[in-house]
CSV table of C-alpha atoms in Angstrom, one decimal:
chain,number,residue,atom,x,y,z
A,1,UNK,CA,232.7,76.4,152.4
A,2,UNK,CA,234.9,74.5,154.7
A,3,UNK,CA,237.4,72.2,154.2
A,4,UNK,CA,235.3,68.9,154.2
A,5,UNK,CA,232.7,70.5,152.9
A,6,UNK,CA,235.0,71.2,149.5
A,7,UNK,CA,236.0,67.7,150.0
A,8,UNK,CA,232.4,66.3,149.8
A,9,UNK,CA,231.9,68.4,146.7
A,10,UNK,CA,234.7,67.3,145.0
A,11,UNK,CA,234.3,63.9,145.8
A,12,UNK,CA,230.3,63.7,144.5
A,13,UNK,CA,231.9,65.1,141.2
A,14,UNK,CA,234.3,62.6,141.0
A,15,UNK,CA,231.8,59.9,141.8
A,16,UNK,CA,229.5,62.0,138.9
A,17,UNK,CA,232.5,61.3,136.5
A,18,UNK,CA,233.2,57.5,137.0
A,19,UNK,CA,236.2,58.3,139.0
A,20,UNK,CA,235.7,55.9,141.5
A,21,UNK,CA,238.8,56.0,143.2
A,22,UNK,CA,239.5,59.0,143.7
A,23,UNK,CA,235.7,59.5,144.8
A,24,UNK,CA,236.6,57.1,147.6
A,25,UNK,CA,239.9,58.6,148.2
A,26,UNK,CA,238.2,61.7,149.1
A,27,UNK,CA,235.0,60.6,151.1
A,28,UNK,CA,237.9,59.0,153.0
A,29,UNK,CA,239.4,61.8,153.9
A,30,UNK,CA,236.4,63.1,155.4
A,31,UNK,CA,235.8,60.3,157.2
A,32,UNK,CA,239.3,60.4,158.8
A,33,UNK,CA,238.3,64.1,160.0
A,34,UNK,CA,234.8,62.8,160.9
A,35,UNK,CA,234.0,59.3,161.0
A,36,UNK,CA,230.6,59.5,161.5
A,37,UNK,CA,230.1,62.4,158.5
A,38,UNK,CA,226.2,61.6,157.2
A,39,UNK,CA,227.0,62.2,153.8
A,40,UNK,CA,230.3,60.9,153.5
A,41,UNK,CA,229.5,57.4,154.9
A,42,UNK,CA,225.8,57.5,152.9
A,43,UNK,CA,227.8,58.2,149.6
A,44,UNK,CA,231.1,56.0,150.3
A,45,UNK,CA,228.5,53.1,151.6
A,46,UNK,CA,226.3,53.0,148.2
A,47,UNK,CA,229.4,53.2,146.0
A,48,UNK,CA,230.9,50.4,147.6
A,49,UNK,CA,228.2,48.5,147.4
A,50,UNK,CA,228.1,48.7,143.8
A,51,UNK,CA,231.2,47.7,144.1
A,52,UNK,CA,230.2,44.6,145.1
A,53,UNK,CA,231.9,45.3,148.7
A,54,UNK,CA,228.8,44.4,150.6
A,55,UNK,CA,230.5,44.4,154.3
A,56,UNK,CA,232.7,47.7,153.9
A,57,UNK,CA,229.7,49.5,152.1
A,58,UNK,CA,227.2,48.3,155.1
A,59,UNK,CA,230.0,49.4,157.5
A,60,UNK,CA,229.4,52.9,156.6
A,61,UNK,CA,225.5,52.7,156.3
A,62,UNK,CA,225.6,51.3,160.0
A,63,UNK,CA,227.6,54.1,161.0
A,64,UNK,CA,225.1,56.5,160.4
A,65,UNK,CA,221.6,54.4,160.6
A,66,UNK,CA,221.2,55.9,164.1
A,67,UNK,CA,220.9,59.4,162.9
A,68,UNK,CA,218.3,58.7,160.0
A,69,UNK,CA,216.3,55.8,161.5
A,70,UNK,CA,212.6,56.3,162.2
A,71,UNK,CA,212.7,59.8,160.8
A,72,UNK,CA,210.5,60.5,158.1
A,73,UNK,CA,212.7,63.2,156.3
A,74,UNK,CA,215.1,60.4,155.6
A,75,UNK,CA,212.7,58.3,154.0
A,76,UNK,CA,214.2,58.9,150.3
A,77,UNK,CA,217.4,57.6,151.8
A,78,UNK,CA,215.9,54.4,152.9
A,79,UNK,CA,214.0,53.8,149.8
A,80,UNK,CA,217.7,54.3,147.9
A,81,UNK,CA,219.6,52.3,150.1
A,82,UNK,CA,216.8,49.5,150.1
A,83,UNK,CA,216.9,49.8,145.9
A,84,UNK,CA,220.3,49.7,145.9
A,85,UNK,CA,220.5,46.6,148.1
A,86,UNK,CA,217.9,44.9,146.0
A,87,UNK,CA,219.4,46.2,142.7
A,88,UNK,CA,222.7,44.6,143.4
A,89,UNK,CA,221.0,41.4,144.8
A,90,UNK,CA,221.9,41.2,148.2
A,91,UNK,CA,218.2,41.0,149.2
A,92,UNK,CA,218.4,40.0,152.7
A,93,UNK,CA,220.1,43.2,153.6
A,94,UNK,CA,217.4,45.2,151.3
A,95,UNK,CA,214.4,44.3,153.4
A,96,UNK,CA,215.2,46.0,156.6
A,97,UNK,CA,215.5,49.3,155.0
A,98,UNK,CA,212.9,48.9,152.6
A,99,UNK,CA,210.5,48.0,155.4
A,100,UNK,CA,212.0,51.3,156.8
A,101,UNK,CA,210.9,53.2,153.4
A,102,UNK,CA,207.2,51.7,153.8
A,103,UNK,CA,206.2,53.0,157.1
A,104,UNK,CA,206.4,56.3,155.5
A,105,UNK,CA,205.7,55.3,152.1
A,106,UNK,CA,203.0,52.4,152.5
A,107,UNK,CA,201.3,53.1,148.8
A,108,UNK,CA,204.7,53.1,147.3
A,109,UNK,CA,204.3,50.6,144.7
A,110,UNK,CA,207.7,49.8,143.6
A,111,UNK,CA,208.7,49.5,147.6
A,112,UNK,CA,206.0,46.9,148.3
A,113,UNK,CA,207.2,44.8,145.1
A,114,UNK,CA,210.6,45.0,145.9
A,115,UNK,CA,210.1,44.1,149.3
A,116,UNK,CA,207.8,40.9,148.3
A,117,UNK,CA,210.2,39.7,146.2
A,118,UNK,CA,212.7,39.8,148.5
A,119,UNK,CA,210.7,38.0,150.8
A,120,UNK,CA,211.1,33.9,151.2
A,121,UNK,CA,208.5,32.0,149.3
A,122,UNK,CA,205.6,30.6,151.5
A,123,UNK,CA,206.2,27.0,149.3
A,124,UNK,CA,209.9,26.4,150.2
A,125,UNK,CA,211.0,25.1,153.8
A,126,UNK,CA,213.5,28.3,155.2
A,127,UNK,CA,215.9,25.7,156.2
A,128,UNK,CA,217.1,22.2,154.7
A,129,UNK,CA,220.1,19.6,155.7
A,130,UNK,CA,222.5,19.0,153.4
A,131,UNK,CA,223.7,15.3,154.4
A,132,UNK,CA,227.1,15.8,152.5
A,133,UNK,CA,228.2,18.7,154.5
A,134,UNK,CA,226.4,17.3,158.1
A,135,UNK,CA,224.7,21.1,157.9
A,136,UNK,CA,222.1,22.7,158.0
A,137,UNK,CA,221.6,25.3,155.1
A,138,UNK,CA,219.2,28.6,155.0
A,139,UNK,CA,217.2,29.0,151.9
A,140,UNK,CA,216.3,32.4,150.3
A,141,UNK,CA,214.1,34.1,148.2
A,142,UNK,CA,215.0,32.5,144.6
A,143,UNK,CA,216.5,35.0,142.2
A,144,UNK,CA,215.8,33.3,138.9
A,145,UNK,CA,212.1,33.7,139.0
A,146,UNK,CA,209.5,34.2,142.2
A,147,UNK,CA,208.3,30.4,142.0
A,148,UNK,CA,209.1,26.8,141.6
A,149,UNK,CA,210.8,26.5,138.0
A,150,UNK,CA,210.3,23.3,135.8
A,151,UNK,CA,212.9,23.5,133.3
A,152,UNK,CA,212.3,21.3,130.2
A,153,UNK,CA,214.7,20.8,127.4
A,154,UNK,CA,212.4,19.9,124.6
A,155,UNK,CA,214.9,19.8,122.2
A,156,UNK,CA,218.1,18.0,123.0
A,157,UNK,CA,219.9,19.6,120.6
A,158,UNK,CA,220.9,23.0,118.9
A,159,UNK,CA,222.1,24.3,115.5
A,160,UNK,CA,224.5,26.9,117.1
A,161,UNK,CA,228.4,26.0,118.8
A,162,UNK,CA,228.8,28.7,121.3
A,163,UNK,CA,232.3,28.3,122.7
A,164,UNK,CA,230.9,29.5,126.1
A,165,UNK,CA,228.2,27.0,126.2
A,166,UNK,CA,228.8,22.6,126.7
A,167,UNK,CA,226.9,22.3,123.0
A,168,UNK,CA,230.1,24.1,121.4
A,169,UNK,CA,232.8,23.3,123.7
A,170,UNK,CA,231.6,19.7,124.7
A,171,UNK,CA,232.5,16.4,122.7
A,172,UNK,CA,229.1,15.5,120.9
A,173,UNK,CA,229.0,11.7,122.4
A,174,UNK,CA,228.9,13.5,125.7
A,175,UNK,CA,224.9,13.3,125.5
A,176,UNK,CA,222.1,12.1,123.5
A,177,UNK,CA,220.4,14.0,120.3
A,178,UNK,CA,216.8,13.9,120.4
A,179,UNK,CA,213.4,16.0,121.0
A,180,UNK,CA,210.5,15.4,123.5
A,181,UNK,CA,208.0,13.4,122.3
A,182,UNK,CA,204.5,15.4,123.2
A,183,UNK,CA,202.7,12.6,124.4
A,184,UNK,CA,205.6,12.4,127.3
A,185,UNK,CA,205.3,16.2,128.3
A,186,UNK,CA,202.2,16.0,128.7
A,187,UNK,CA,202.3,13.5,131.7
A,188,UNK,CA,205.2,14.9,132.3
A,189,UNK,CA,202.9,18.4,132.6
A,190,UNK,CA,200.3,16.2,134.0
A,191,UNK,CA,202.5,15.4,137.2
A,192,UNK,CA,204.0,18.8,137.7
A,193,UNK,CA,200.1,20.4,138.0
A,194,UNK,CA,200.1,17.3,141.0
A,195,UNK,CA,203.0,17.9,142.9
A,196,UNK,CA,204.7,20.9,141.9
A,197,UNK,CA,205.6,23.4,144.9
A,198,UNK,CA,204.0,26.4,144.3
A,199,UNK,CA,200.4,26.5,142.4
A,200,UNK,CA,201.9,28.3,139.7
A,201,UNK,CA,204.9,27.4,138.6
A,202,UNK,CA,206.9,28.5,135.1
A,203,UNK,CA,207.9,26.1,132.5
A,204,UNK,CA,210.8,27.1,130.7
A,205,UNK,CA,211.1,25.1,127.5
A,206,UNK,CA,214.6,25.3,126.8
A,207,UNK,CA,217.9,24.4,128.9
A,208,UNK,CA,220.7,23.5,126.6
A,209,UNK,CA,218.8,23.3,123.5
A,210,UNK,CA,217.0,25.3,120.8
A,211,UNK,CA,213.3,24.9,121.4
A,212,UNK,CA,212.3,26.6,117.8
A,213,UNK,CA,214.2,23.4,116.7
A,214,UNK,CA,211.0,21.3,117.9
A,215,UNK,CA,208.6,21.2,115.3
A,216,UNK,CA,205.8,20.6,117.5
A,217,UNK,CA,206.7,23.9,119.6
A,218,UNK,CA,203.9,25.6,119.3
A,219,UNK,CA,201.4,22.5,120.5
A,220,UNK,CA,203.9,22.6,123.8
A,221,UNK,CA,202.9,25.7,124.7
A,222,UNK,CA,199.2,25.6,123.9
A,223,UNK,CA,199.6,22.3,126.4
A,224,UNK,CA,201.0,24.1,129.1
A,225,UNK,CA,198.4,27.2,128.8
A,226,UNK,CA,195.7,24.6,129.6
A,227,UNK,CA,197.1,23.7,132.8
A,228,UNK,CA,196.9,27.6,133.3
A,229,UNK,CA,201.1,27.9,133.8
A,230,UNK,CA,203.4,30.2,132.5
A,231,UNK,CA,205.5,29.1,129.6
A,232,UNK,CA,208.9,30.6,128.9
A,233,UNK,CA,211.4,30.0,125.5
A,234,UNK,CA,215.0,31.4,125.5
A,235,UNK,CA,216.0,31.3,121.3
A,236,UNK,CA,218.9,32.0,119.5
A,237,UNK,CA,216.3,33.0,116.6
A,238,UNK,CA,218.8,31.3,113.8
A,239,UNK,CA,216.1,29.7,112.6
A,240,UNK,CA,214.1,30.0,108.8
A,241,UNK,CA,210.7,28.4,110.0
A,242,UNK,CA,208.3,28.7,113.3
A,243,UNK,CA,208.6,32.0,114.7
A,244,UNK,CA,204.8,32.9,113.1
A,245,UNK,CA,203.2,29.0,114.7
A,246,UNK,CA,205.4,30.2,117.9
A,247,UNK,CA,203.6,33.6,118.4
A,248,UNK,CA,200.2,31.9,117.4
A,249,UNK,CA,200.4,29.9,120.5
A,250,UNK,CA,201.4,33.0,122.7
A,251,UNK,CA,204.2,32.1,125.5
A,252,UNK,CA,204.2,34.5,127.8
A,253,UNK,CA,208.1,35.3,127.4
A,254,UNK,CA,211.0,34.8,124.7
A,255,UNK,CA,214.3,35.8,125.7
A,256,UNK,CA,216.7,36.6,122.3
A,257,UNK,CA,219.8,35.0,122.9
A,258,UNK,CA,222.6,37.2,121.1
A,259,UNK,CA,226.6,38.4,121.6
A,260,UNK,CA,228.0,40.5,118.9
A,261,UNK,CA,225.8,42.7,116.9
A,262,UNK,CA,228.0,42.6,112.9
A,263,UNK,CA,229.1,39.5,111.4
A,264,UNK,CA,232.4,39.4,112.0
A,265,UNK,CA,231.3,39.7,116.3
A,266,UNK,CA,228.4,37.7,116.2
A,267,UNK,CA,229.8,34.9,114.5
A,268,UNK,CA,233.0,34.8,117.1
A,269,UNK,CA,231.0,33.7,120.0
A,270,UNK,CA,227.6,33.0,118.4
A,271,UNK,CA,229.3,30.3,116.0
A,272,UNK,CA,227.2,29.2,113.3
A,273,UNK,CA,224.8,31.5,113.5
A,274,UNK,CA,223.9,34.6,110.8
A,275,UNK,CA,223.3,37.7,112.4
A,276,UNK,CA,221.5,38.7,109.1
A,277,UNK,CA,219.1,36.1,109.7
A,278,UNK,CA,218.9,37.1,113.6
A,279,UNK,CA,218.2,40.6,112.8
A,280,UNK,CA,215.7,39.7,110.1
A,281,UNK,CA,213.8,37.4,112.9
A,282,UNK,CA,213.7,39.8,115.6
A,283,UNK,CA,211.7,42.7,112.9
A,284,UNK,CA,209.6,39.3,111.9
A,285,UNK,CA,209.0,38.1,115.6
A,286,UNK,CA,207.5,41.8,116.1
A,287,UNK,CA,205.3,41.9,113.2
A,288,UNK,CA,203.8,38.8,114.0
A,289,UNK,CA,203.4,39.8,117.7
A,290,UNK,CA,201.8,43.1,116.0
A,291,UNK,CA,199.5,41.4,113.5
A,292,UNK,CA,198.5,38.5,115.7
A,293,UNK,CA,197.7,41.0,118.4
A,294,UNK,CA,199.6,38.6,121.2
A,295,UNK,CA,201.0,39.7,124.5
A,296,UNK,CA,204.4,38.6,124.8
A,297,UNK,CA,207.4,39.6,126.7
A,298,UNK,CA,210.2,40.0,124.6
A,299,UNK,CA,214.0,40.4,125.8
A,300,UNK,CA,217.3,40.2,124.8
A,301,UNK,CA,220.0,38.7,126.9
A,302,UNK,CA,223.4,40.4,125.1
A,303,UNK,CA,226.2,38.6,126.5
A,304,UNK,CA,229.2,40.6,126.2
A,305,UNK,CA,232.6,39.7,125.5
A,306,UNK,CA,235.6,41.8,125.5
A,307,UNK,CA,235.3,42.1,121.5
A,308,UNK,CA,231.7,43.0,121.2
A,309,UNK,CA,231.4,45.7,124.0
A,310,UNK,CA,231.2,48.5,120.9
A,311,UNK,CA,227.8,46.9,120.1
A,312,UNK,CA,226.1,47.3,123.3
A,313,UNK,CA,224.8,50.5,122.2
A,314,UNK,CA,223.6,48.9,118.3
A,315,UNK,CA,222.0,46.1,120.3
A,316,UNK,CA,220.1,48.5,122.8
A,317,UNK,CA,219.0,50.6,119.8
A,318,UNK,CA,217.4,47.8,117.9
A,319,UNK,CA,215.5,47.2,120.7
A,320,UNK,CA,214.3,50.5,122.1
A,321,UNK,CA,213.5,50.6,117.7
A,322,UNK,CA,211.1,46.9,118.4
A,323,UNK,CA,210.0,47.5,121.9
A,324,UNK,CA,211.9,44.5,123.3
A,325,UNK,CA,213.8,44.6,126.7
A,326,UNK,CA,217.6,44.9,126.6
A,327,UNK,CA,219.5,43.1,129.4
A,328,UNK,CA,223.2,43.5,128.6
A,329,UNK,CA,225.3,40.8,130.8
A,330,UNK,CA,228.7,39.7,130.8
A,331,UNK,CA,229.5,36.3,129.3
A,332,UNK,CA,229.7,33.5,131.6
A,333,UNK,CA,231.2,30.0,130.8
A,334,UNK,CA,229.9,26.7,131.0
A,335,UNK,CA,229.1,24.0,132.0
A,336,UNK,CA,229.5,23.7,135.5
A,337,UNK,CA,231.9,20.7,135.1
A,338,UNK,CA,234.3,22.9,133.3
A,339,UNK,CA,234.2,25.8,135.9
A,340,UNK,CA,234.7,23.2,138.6
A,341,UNK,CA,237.9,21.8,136.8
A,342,UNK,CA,238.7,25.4,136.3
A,343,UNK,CA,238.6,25.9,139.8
A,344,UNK,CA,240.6,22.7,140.6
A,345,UNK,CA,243.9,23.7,138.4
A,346,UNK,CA,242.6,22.1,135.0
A,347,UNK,CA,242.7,24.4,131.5
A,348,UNK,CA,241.4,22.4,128.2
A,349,UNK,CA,244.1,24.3,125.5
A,350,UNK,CA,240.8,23.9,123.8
A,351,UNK,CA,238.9,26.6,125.9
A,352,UNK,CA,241.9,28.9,126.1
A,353,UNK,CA,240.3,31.8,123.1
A,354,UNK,CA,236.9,31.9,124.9
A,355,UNK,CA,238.3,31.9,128.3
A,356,UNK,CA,240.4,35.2,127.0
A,357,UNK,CA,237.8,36.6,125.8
A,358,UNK,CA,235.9,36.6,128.9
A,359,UNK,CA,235.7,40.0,130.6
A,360,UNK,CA,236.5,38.4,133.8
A,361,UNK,CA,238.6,35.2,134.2
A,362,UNK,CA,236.5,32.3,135.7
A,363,UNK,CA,239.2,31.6,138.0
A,364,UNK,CA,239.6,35.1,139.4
A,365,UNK,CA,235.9,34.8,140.1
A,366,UNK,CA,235.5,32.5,141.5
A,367,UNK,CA,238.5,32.2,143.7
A,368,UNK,CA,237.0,35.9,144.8
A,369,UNK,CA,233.9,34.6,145.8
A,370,UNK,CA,235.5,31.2,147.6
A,371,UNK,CA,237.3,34.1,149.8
A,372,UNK,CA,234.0,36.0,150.7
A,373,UNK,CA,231.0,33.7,150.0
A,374,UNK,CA,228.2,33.3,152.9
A,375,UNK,CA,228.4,29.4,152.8
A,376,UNK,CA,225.2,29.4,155.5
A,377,UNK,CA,223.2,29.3,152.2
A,378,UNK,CA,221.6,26.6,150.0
A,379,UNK,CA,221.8,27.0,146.1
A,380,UNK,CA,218.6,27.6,144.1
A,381,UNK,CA,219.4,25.7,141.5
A,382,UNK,CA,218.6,22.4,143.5
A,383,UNK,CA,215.8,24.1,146.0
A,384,UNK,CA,213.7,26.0,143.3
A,385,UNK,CA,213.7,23.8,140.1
A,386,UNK,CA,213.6,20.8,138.8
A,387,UNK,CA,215.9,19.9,134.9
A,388,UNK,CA,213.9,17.6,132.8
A,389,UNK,CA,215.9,16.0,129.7
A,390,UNK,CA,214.5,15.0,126.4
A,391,UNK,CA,214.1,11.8,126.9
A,392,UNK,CA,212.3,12.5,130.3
A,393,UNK,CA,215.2,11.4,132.5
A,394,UNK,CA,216.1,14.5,135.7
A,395,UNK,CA,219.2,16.5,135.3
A,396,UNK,CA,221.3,17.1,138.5
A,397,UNK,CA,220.5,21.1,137.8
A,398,UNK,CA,220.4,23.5,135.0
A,399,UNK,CA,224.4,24.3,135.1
A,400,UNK,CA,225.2,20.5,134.6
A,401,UNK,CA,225.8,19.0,131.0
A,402,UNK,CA,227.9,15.4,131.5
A,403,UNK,CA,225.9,12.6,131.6
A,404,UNK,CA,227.3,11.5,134.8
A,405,UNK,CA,225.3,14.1,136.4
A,406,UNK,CA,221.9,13.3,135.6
A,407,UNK,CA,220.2,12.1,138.5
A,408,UNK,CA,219.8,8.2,136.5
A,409,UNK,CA,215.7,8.5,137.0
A,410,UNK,CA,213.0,9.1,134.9
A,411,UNK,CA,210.7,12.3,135.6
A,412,UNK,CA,207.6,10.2,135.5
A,413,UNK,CA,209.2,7.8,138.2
A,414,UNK,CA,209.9,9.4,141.5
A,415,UNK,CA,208.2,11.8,143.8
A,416,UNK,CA,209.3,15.8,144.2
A,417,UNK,CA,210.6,14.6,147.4
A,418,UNK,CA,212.3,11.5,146.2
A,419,UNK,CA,214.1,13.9,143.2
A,420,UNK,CA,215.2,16.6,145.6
A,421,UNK,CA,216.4,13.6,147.8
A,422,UNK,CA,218.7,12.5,145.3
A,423,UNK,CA,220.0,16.2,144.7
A,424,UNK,CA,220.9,16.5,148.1
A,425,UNK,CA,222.7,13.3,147.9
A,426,UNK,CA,225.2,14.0,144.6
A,427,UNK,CA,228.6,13.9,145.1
A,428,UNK,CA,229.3,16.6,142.6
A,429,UNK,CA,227.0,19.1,144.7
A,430,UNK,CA,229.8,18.5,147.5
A,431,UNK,CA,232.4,18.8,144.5
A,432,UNK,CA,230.5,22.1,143.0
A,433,UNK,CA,230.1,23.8,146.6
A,434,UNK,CA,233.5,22.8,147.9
A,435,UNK,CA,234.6,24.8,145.0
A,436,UNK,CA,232.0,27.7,145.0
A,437,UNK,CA,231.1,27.2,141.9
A,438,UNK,CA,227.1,26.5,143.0
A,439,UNK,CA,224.6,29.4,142.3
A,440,UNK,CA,224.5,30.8,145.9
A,441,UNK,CA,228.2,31.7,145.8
A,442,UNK,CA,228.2,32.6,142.6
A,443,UNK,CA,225.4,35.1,143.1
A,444,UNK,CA,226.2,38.0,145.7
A,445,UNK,CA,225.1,35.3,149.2
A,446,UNK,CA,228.4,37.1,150.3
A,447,UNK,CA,229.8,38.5,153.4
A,448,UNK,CA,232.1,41.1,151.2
């Protein structure tokens, strides 16, 4: 072996062993020798862009797309770099080489769904103007879900005071208490099956709330299966009654809301709650799924803090042991009000434990993603759903909690177009996007 050729080897086993920087040190090297070394730059390219270096990592895959274009022994290295891309969200980059993948793999089913999603929806404009900035803004494909998202909080309030959610770190007289009456949602349904988007859009019954709080739950989803829609619950499951009616009615998701996995981690960030009763739910919500013979997809969203990292591996177990999905993220604060004042130089004392206990400082995030973000972009949050409160009236978006930034209009009321109108027009979308603190920005729409 040669010199770069020891080089490459010892930088794949560093790269094999989660030394990352030495890994990079290394394919460096090469690269200083050789700068357009195929392996060095495919390897160093990926690994930044897991990174989250999008612009150096596509510097090096650049550098050698030349060599492995159009040549069907390279296909497996297109299909990787198009995963990768897709994997770590940065879609619009993804498509080329996935499209690259498919001329020699056109049965390839994970290709062609990766490469649809990434598409732009047929139902959205490509393009809108955003009078605040005196722009014109592209739109993408929406990462949240691959349609038009109705988002109804059904029960305006929660038994739970997470100190990384407005319902635990917001003064209660902030907004109203209350749950939807069913006679309203189902106009409110009624209008959406009119005028909604796309022909199928999903209905998530939950924002800020606890829908298993609604005691009518179960007649909500049965309302929105006759309109032939998706219906979609995110639960704490802290709850002693309606997981067995819940089932019964079949919604096609339920996404377990959890943190810690022992007491003493649960109840630091899941405050409140029991995470005997939580653990006794999720074996219940599995035998009723069993018994009832009903199709539903069941995840977990873990959000981890720095304390409860040691019960990633308890959570993932539980749920390989039930059959439910396990999506470990790390914990984000809200609302969106807070992370702009954040942003801005303001720090409520009162926030100061959670904000420690983040893995990453809000601020540090932010501020990283001010520096790099791809402000040519819309954010999905106003372009691909529409935030229904309890009592009907529209919420500015999903990220939003004060009551200043509800839209002041009633569902029932106002057009799409007139609703989306009024987004376009809020003052603290300026305020939000000025700060990158809107979902485009904080997603990877970056230029990094």
């Amino acid at each position: 072996m040669n010199e770069l050729e020891i080089l490459l080897s010892q930088a794949i086993d560093a790269q094999k062993k989660n030394q990352t920087q030495v890994a990079i040190e290394k394919y460096n090297f090469i690269l200083a020798e050789n700068q357009d070394h195929l392996f060095a730059n495919y390897n160093l390219g990926l690994l930044l862009i897991e990174l989250g270096k999008l612009k150096s990592g596509m510097l090096h895959i650049d550098r050698i797309s030349a060599q492995i274009l159009n040549q069907a022994e390279h296909t497996n290295a297109y299909a990787i770099i198009g995963a990768r891309l897709f994997e770590y969200n940065h879609w619009e980059h993804a498509k080329f080489w996935l499209a690259q993948a498919l001329n020699f793999r056109p049965m390839d089913e994970r290709l062609k769904w990766m490469f649809k999603r990434a598409e732009n929806r047929d139902y959205l404009k490509p393009e809108v103007f955003d009078p605040l900035a005196n722009k014109t803004l592209l739109r993408y494909s929406p990462r949240e879900a691959d349609t038009y998202i109705y988002t109804i909080d059904i029960a305006g309030t929660c038994n739970l005071r997470c100190p990384s959610c407005p319902v635990g770190n917001t003064a209660l007289g902030e907004r109203g208490i209350g749950m939807m009456a069913l006679n309203l949602f189902s106009k409110i349904m009624l209008k959406i099956a009119e005028e909604s988007p796309s022909a199928q859009p999903q209905i998530w019954l939950f924002n800020w709330g606890e829908p298993l709080l609604h005691p009518k739950l179960a007649d909500f989803i049965r309302e929105i299966k006759t309109f032939g829609f998706s219906s979609h619950l995110s639960t704490n499951l802290n709850v002693t009654t309606g997981i067995a009616e819940m089932v019964k009615a079949e919604p096609s998701e339920i996404k377990i809301s959890l943190s810690g996995f022992t007491e003493e981690t649960y109840s630091k960030t899941h405050t409140r709650g029991s995470i005997h009763l939580l653990k006794a739910n999720m074996y219940l919500l599995k035998h009723e799924i069993i018994k009832q013979r009903k199709t539903i997809r069941v995840w977990v969203g873990q959000h981890v803090y720095k304390h409860n990292q040691a019960d990633i591996e308890k959570v993932k177990n539980i749920c390989a042991e039930l059959g439910f999905e396990h999506h470990p993220i790390q914990a984000f604060f809200q609302p969106v009000e807070k992370l702009v004042r954040l942003a801005q130089g303001q720090r409520d004392i009162k926030d100061e434990a959670v904000l420690n206990n983040l893995i990453r400082d809000p601020v540090d995030y932010i501020n990283n993603k001010k520096a790099h973000r791809d402000d040519r972009y819309d954010c999905e949050l106003r372009f691909n759903q529409t935030v229904i409160n309890y009592d009907g009236e529209v919420a500015l978006c999903c990220s939003t909690y004060e009551k200043s930034n509800t839209l002041g209009v009633a569902f029932l009321d106002h057009s799409h177009e007139d609703i989306e109108s009024l987004k376009y027009k809020h003052e603290f979308c300026k305020t939000c996007r000025k700060h990158a603190c809107d979902y485009s920005s904080l997603k990877p729409m970056d230029k990094t």
